[in-house]
GROMACS .gro file of C-alpha atoms in nm:
model
  332
    1ASP     CA    1   7.520   4.840   5.510
    2SER     CA    2   7.368   4.682   5.200
    3PRO     CA    3   7.613   4.577   4.918
    4GLY     CA    4   7.328   4.555   4.664
    5PHE     CA    5   7.209   4.912   4.732
    6PHE     CA    6   7.254   5.145   4.428
    7TYR     CA    7   7.241   5.519   4.425
    8ALA     CA    8   7.335   5.807   4.198
    9ILE     CA    9   7.356   6.179   4.262
   10GLN     CA   10   7.377   6.456   4.010
   11MET     CA   11   7.501   6.800   4.112
   12ASP     CA   12   7.427   7.142   3.958
   13VAL     CA   13   7.707   7.383   3.848
   14GLU     CA   14   7.735   7.523   4.204
   15GLY     CA   15   7.785   7.175   4.348
   16HIS     CA   16   7.442   7.154   4.505
   17LEU     CA   17   7.215   6.845   4.489
   18ALA     CA   18   7.006   6.849   4.170
   19ASN     CA   19   6.885   6.492   4.110
   20CYS     CA   20   6.918   6.177   4.310
   21PHE     CA   21   6.812   5.817   4.249
   22TRP     CA   22   6.831   5.506   4.468
   23VAL     CA   23   6.712   5.146   4.475
   24ASP     CA   24   6.762   4.873   4.734
   25ALA     CA   25   6.888   4.520   4.658
   26ARG     CA   26   6.548   4.355   4.701
   27SER     CA   27   6.390   4.576   4.440
   28ARG     CA   28   6.676   4.504   4.196
   29ILE     CA   29   6.620   4.130   4.238
   30ALA     CA   30   6.242   4.178   4.203
   31TYR     CA   31   6.301   4.359   3.873
   32LYS     CA   32   6.476   4.053   3.731
   33ASN     CA   33   6.151   3.854   3.784
   34PHE     CA   34   5.878   4.116   3.732
   35GLY     CA   35   6.038   4.395   3.522
   36ASP     CA   36   5.842   4.334   3.202
   37VAL     CA   37   5.613   4.631   3.267
   38VAL     CA   38   5.724   4.944   3.449
   39LEU     CA   39   5.532   5.266   3.511
   40PHE     CA   40   5.654   5.589   3.646
   41ASP     CA   41   5.468   5.907   3.733
   42PRO     CA   42   5.652   6.227   3.828
   43THR     CA   43   5.333   6.409   3.940
   44TYR     CA   44   5.393   6.375   4.314
   45LEU     CA   45   5.553   6.678   4.476
   46THR     CA   46   5.700   6.560   4.800
   47ASN     CA   47   5.920   6.804   4.980
   48LYS     CA   48   5.951   7.172   5.064
   49TYR     CA   49   6.188   7.221   4.771
   50LYS     CA   50   5.907   7.118   4.535
   51MET     CA   51   6.120   6.830   4.406
   52PRO     CA   52   5.901   6.565   4.235
   53PHE     CA   53   5.926   6.225   4.391
   54VAL     CA   54   5.928   5.961   4.110
   55PRO     CA   55   5.863   5.605   4.212
   56PHE     CA   56   5.919   5.326   3.950
   57THR     CA   57   5.637   5.079   3.998
   58GLY     CA   58   5.567   4.724   3.877
   59VAL     CA   59   5.346   4.425   3.957
   60ASN     CA   60   5.459   4.101   4.126
   61ASN     CA   61   5.316   3.747   4.111
   62HIS     CA   62   5.054   3.829   4.376
   63HIS     CA   63   4.933   4.123   4.164
   64GLN     CA   64   5.070   4.362   4.426
   65SER     CA   65   5.240   4.692   4.337
   66ILE     CA   66   5.618   4.668   4.390
   67LEU     CA   67   5.889   4.926   4.375
   68PHE     CA   68   6.179   4.927   4.134
   69GLY     CA   69   6.351   5.230   4.291
   70CYS     CA   70   6.272   5.601   4.316
   71SER     CA   71   6.411   5.943   4.252
   72LEU     CA   72   6.391   6.308   4.361
   73LEU     CA   73   6.426   6.541   4.066
   74TRP     CA   74   6.514   6.905   4.044
   75ASP     CA   75   6.307   6.970   3.734
   76GLU     CA   76   6.104   6.784   3.472
   77THR     CA   77   6.301   6.848   3.154
   78GLU     CA   78   6.378   6.592   2.886
   79GLU     CA   79   6.749   6.606   2.989
   80THR     CA   80   6.667   6.520   3.353
   81PHE     CA   81   6.433   6.231   3.250
   82GLN     CA   82   6.711   6.095   3.021
   83TRP     CA   83   6.958   6.104   3.307
   84LEU     CA   84   6.702   5.925   3.534
   85LEU     CA   85   6.614   5.648   3.283
   86HIS     CA   86   6.980   5.589   3.193
   87THR     CA   87   7.072   5.568   3.566
   88TRP     CA   88   6.778   5.348   3.645
   89GLN     CA   89   6.867   5.113   3.354
   90GLU     CA   90   7.223   5.090   3.480
   91ALA     CA   91   7.095   4.994   3.824
   92MET     CA   92   6.869   4.730   3.665
   93PHE     CA   93   7.165   4.541   3.502
   94GLY     CA   94   7.116   4.721   3.168
   95ILE     CA   95   6.777   4.546   3.107
   96SER     CA   96   6.498   4.761   2.948
   97PRO     CA   97   6.133   4.691   3.033
   98ARG     CA   98   5.917   4.540   2.759
   99THR     CA   99   5.648   4.802   2.823
  100THR     CA  100   5.667   5.145   2.990
  101ILE     CA  101   5.358   5.328   3.105
  102THR     CA  102   5.367   5.705   3.173
  103ASP     CA  103   5.141   6.007   3.148
  104GLN     CA  104   5.120   6.193   2.821
  105ASP     CA  105   5.416   6.432   2.869
  106ALA     CA  106   5.644   6.547   2.584
  107ALA     CA  107   5.967   6.545   2.790
  108ILE     CA  108   5.899   6.196   2.922
  109THR     CA  109   5.789   6.065   2.577
  110ASN     CA  110   6.109   6.185   2.411
  111ALA     CA  111   6.328   6.051   2.697
  112VAL     CA  112   6.155   5.704   2.681
  113ALA     CA  113   6.201   5.688   2.303
  114LYS     CA  114   6.575   5.765   2.331
  115VAL     CA  115   6.662   5.545   2.630
  116PHE     CA  116   6.425   5.254   2.571
  117PRO     CA  117   6.401   5.245   2.188
  118ASN     CA  118   6.285   4.876   2.183
  119SER     CA  119   6.023   4.907   2.459
  120ALA     CA  120   5.653   4.961   2.388
  121HIS     CA  121   5.555   5.302   2.534
  122HIS     CA  122   5.190   5.340   2.643
  123PHE     CA  123   5.013   5.643   2.777
  124CYS     CA  124   4.798   5.624   3.092
  125MET     CA  125   4.441   5.585   2.968
  126TRP     CA  126   4.299   5.735   3.287
  127HIS     CA  127   4.485   6.058   3.240
  128ILE     CA  128   4.352   6.101   2.891
  129GLU     CA  129   3.994   5.994   2.978
  130LYS     CA  130   3.959   6.236   3.271
  131LYS     CA  131   4.008   6.522   3.021
  132ILE     CA  132   3.711   6.413   2.808
  133PRO     CA  133   3.437   6.606   3.006
  134GLU     CA  134   3.656   6.920   2.998
  135TYR     CA  135   3.707   6.916   2.621
  136LEU     CA  136   3.369   6.774   2.521
  137SER     CA  137   3.133   6.919   2.773
  138HIS     CA  138   2.928   7.084   2.498
  139VAL     CA  139   2.871   6.745   2.328
  140PHE     CA  140   2.779   6.582   2.665
  141HIS     CA  141   2.515   6.847   2.723
  142ALA     CA  142   2.376   6.840   2.372
  143PHE     CA  143   2.348   6.461   2.331
  144ASP     CA  144   2.247   6.216   2.604
  145ASP     CA  145   2.371   5.912   2.421
  146PHE     CA  146   2.721   6.051   2.339
  147LYS     CA  147   2.894   5.945   2.662
  148ASN     CA  148   2.784   5.583   2.627
  149LYS     CA  149   2.866   5.554   2.251
  150PHE     CA  150   3.211   5.717   2.298
  151SER     CA  151   3.294   5.487   2.591
  152LYS     CA  152   3.194   5.180   2.383
  153CYS     CA  153   3.415   5.298   2.099
  154LEU     CA  154   3.718   5.326   2.337
  155HIS     CA  155   3.657   5.015   2.550
  156CYS     CA  156   3.447   4.768   2.360
  157THR     CA  157   3.619   4.748   2.017
  158THR     CA  158   3.850   4.452   2.007
  159THR     CA  159   4.055   4.516   1.686
  160PRO     CA  160   4.207   4.835   1.534
  161GLU     CA  161   3.975   4.798   1.229
  162GLU     CA  162   3.665   4.788   1.459
  163PHE     CA  163   3.792   5.095   1.653
  164GLU     CA  164   3.855   5.293   1.333
  165ILE     CA  165   3.505   5.228   1.202
  166ALA     CA  166   3.340   5.320   1.537
  167TRP     CA  167   3.557   5.636   1.576
  168ILE     CA  168   3.480   5.764   1.219
  169ASP     CA  169   3.105   5.699   1.274
  170ILE     CA  170   3.109   5.900   1.602
  171MET     CA  171   3.307   6.189   1.452
  172LYS     CA  172   3.047   6.215   1.166
  173MET     CA  173   2.742   6.162   1.387
  174TYR     CA  174   2.832   6.441   1.628
  175ASN     CA  175   3.014   6.670   1.386
  176LEU     CA  176   3.353   6.639   1.560
  177GLU     CA  177   3.579   6.581   1.262
  178GLU     CA  178   3.761   6.915   1.315
  179HIS     CA  179   3.785   6.897   1.693
  180ILE     CA  180   4.151   6.977   1.774
  181TRP     CA  181   4.185   6.780   2.094
  182LEU     CA  182   4.016   6.468   1.953
  183ARG     CA  183   4.237   6.482   1.647
  184LYS     CA  184   4.540   6.508   1.878
  185ILE     CA  185   4.448   6.202   2.090
  186TYR     CA  186   4.357   6.013   1.769
  187THR     CA  187   4.715   6.057   1.631
  188ILE     CA  188   4.851   5.880   1.942
  189ARG     CA  189   4.582   5.607   1.945
  190GLU     CA  190   4.839   5.332   1.917
  191LYS     CA  191   4.971   5.426   2.261
  192TRP     CA  192   4.650   5.412   2.466
  193ILE     CA  193   4.344   5.266   2.290
  194PRO     CA  194   4.280   4.907   2.415
  195ALA     CA  195   4.221   4.769   2.065
  196TYR     CA  196   4.584   4.863   1.983
  197VAL     CA  197   4.768   4.810   2.312
  198ARG     CA  198   4.611   4.473   2.404
  199THR     CA  199   4.869   4.297   2.179
  200THR     CA  200   5.145   4.414   2.425
  201PHE     CA  201   5.188   4.250   2.757
  202CYS     CA  202   5.088   4.504   3.033
  203ALA     CA  203   5.043   4.286   3.340
  204GLY     CA  204   4.681   4.404   3.357
  205MET     CA  205   4.780   4.773   3.374
  206SER     CA  206   4.647   5.041   3.139
  207THR     CA  207   4.700   5.342   3.371
  208THR     CA  208   4.951   5.489   3.607
  209GLN     CA  209   4.694   5.450   3.888
  210ARG     CA  210   4.919   5.193   4.056
  211SER     CA  211   5.180   5.464   4.069
  212GLU     CA  212   4.931   5.702   4.214
  213SER     CA  213   4.815   5.449   4.475
  214MET     CA  214   5.183   5.406   4.561
  215ASN     CA  215   5.204   5.787   4.615
  216LYS     CA  216   4.907   5.758   4.860
  217TYR     CA  217   5.084   5.471   5.035
  218PHE     CA  218   5.400   5.675   5.084
  219LYS     CA  219   5.194   5.958   5.249
  220ASP     CA  220   5.187   5.742   5.568
  221TYR     CA  221   5.568   5.771   5.581
  222LEU     CA  222   5.654   6.098   5.412
  223ASN     CA  223   5.511   6.449   5.369
  224SER     CA  224   5.617   6.780   5.223
  225SER     CA  225   5.813   6.877   5.534
  226THR     CA  226   6.015   6.555   5.561
  227PRO     CA  227   6.386   6.660   5.554
  228MET     CA  228   6.615   6.487   5.310
  229SER     CA  229   6.813   6.312   5.582
  230VAL     CA  230   6.495   6.149   5.715
  231PHE     CA  231   6.353   6.078   5.373
  232VAL     CA  232   6.576   5.785   5.291
  233THR     CA  233   6.522   5.605   5.621
  234GLN     CA  234   6.142   5.662   5.596
  235TYR     CA  235   6.148   5.531   5.242
  236ASP     CA  236   6.326   5.222   5.370
  237LYS     CA  237   6.051   5.169   5.629
  238ALA     CA  238   5.785   5.198   5.356
  239VAL     CA  239   5.971   4.942   5.139
  240ASP     CA  240   6.001   4.703   5.442
  241ALA     CA  241   5.621   4.722   5.497
  242ARG     CA  242   5.563   4.639   5.129
  243TYR     CA  243   5.786   4.327   5.161
  244ASP     CA  244   5.594   4.217   5.473
  245LYS     CA  245   5.283   4.210   5.255
  246VAL     CA  246   5.466   3.999   4.992
  247ARG     CA  247   5.578   3.753   5.260
  248GLU     CA  248   5.222   3.732   5.390
  249LYS     CA  249   5.091   3.636   5.040
  250ASP     CA  250   5.377   3.391   4.991
  251TYR     CA  251   5.281   3.216   5.312
  252LYS     CA  252   4.914   3.205   5.220
  253THR     CA  253   4.996   3.050   4.878
  254LYS     CA  254   5.229   2.788   5.036
  255HIS     CA  255   5.007   2.689   5.332
  256SER     CA  256   4.649   2.703   5.194
  257LYS     CA  257   4.464   2.497   4.942
  258ALA     CA  258   4.281   2.654   4.648
  259ILE     CA  259   3.909   2.591   4.615
  260LEU     CA  260   3.839   2.428   4.274
  261LYS     CA  261   3.517   2.515   4.085
  262THR     CA  262   3.535   2.294   3.778
  263LEU     CA  263   3.635   1.938   3.693
  264TYR     CA  264   3.899   2.046   3.444
  265PRO     CA  265   4.241   1.881   3.517
  266MET     CA  266   4.387   2.210   3.399
  267GLU     CA  267   4.230   2.392   3.691
  268ASP     CA  268   4.382   2.145   3.937
  269GLU     CA  269   4.727   2.179   3.771
  270ALA     CA  270   4.709   2.565   3.774
  271ALA     CA  271   4.613   2.565   4.140
  272LYS     CA  272   4.946   2.385   4.221
  273ILE     CA  273   5.161   2.634   4.021
  274TYR     CA  274   5.001   2.977   4.053
  275THR     CA  275   4.995   3.211   4.352
  276ARG     CA  276   4.646   3.241   4.504
  277LYS     CA  277   4.573   3.580   4.339
  278ILE     CA  278   4.678   3.469   3.992
  279PHE     CA  279   4.499   3.141   4.030
  280GLN     CA  280   4.179   3.334   4.109
  281LYS     CA  281   4.224   3.536   3.786
  282PHE     CA  282   4.292   3.216   3.590
  283GLN     CA  283   3.990   3.042   3.744
  284GLU     CA  284   3.754   3.331   3.657
  285GLU     CA  285   3.878   3.317   3.293
  286LEU     CA  286   3.828   2.939   3.288
  287ILE     CA  287   3.471   2.964   3.414
  288GLN     CA  288   3.388   3.247   3.170
  289SER     CA  289   3.526   3.039   2.883
  290GLN     CA  290   3.237   2.793   2.931
  291LYS     CA  291   3.004   3.057   2.779
  292PHE     CA  292   3.181   3.012   2.441
  293ILE     CA  293   3.168   2.744   2.177
  294SER     CA  294   3.431   2.666   1.918
  295GLU     CA  295   3.397   2.517   1.574
  296LYS     CA  296   3.694   2.395   1.368
  297ILE     CA  297   3.687   2.557   1.028
  298GLU     CA  298   3.995   2.412   0.865
  299VAL     CA  299   4.356   2.290   0.900
  300GLN     CA  300   4.619   2.494   0.708
  301ASP     CA  301   4.989   2.381   0.707
  302GLY     CA  302   4.940   2.202   1.039
  303ILE     CA  303   4.755   2.503   1.197
  304HIS     CA  304   4.408   2.422   1.326
  305ILE     CA  305   4.173   2.715   1.270
  306TYR     CA  306   3.863   2.759   1.491
  307LYS     CA  307   3.567   3.002   1.495
  308VAL     CA  308   3.484   3.095   1.857
  309HIS     CA  309   3.174   3.286   1.970
  310LEU     CA  310   2.933   3.315   2.264
  311PHE     CA  311   2.675   3.039   2.302
  312GLN     CA  312   2.360   3.131   2.102
  313ARG     CA  313   2.525   3.440   1.959
  314GLU     CA  314   2.704   3.447   1.618
  315THR     CA  315   2.866   3.788   1.678
  316PRO     CA  316   3.128   3.884   1.770
  317THR     CA  317   3.318   3.590   1.622
  318TYR     CA  318   3.688   3.536   1.702
  319ILE     CA  319   3.925   3.335   1.485
  320VAL     CA  320   4.168   3.123   1.690
  321ARG     CA  321   4.479   2.955   1.526
  322LEU     CA  322   4.626   2.663   1.712
  323ASN     CA  323   4.974   2.535   1.630
  324LEU     CA  324   5.004   2.201   1.804
  325GLU     CA  325   5.366   2.155   1.700
  326LEU     CA  326   5.481   2.482   1.852
  327LYS     CA  327   5.215   2.463   2.128
  328ASN     CA  328   5.092   2.814   2.079
  329ALA     CA  329   4.760   2.980   1.993
  330THR     CA  330   4.670   3.321   1.852
  331CYS     CA  331   4.336   3.491   1.863
  332SER     CA  332   4.203   3.758   1.624
   0.00000   0.00000   0.00000
């Protein structure tokens, strides 16, 4: 019924269904606009055959979770994930995402590296952090201040250099230099620590929790006893309901007026272009920016260099380089 609908089915040697993938036309169009960051999470077992249901999830211009297709898989081997990613990329006009977020799984990691060699691959921070109490319970019990210091090291360091210094200090302070699990997550720091990943566009996502919330959403339409024949039609109903929510937000943006909180012409201009949700995020940033002061340090080859810090606080200091000719700015 739908010319833009795409599906692929893989059989096993006996001619039985092994893996299947499908995506509707609306999701394919949405990917063209919002496919910069994609996360997928195969941890949701959905039917009586114990086939993992794998939704591909992204974020739209209302900051809502949107679907870029889904799959039912027979197993979770690297070969299966490679088939899935290749098939999905084919459905998405051969375009790879700029950033892929998954959990920390060897089969997925290898498949992503082979199929999307030019994409940044991040690990879900939440999955790693929830293991901390399990692996470091002895340190938590022995030192009351450890939890707070470790959290600050992960979340409050803004540059890789800052993170490295804080990490080494904590390892020495609590005698954790030989801790196997900590050494393991340290070797992959560039894939999940905010100080490293903040240079990559992630659409505000650092975890696969959007994917998990999507799994919860599907539970209203599907459960482990849903037969395959019903599964596709129920999935379709679930997608329809998502698009109803998108239309609702589109209508609100079009027919309501944003409330301005400053006298900046920039705010008024942004209110006319952004969706309501994105404008709220922008407005909050604009208001918070008033806490900072900037001092011009020098001009180098047409680049204006500023020192920026909080009002009445000299640290931390950020260096901002403004190129007026190219109309771009970079911050340390």
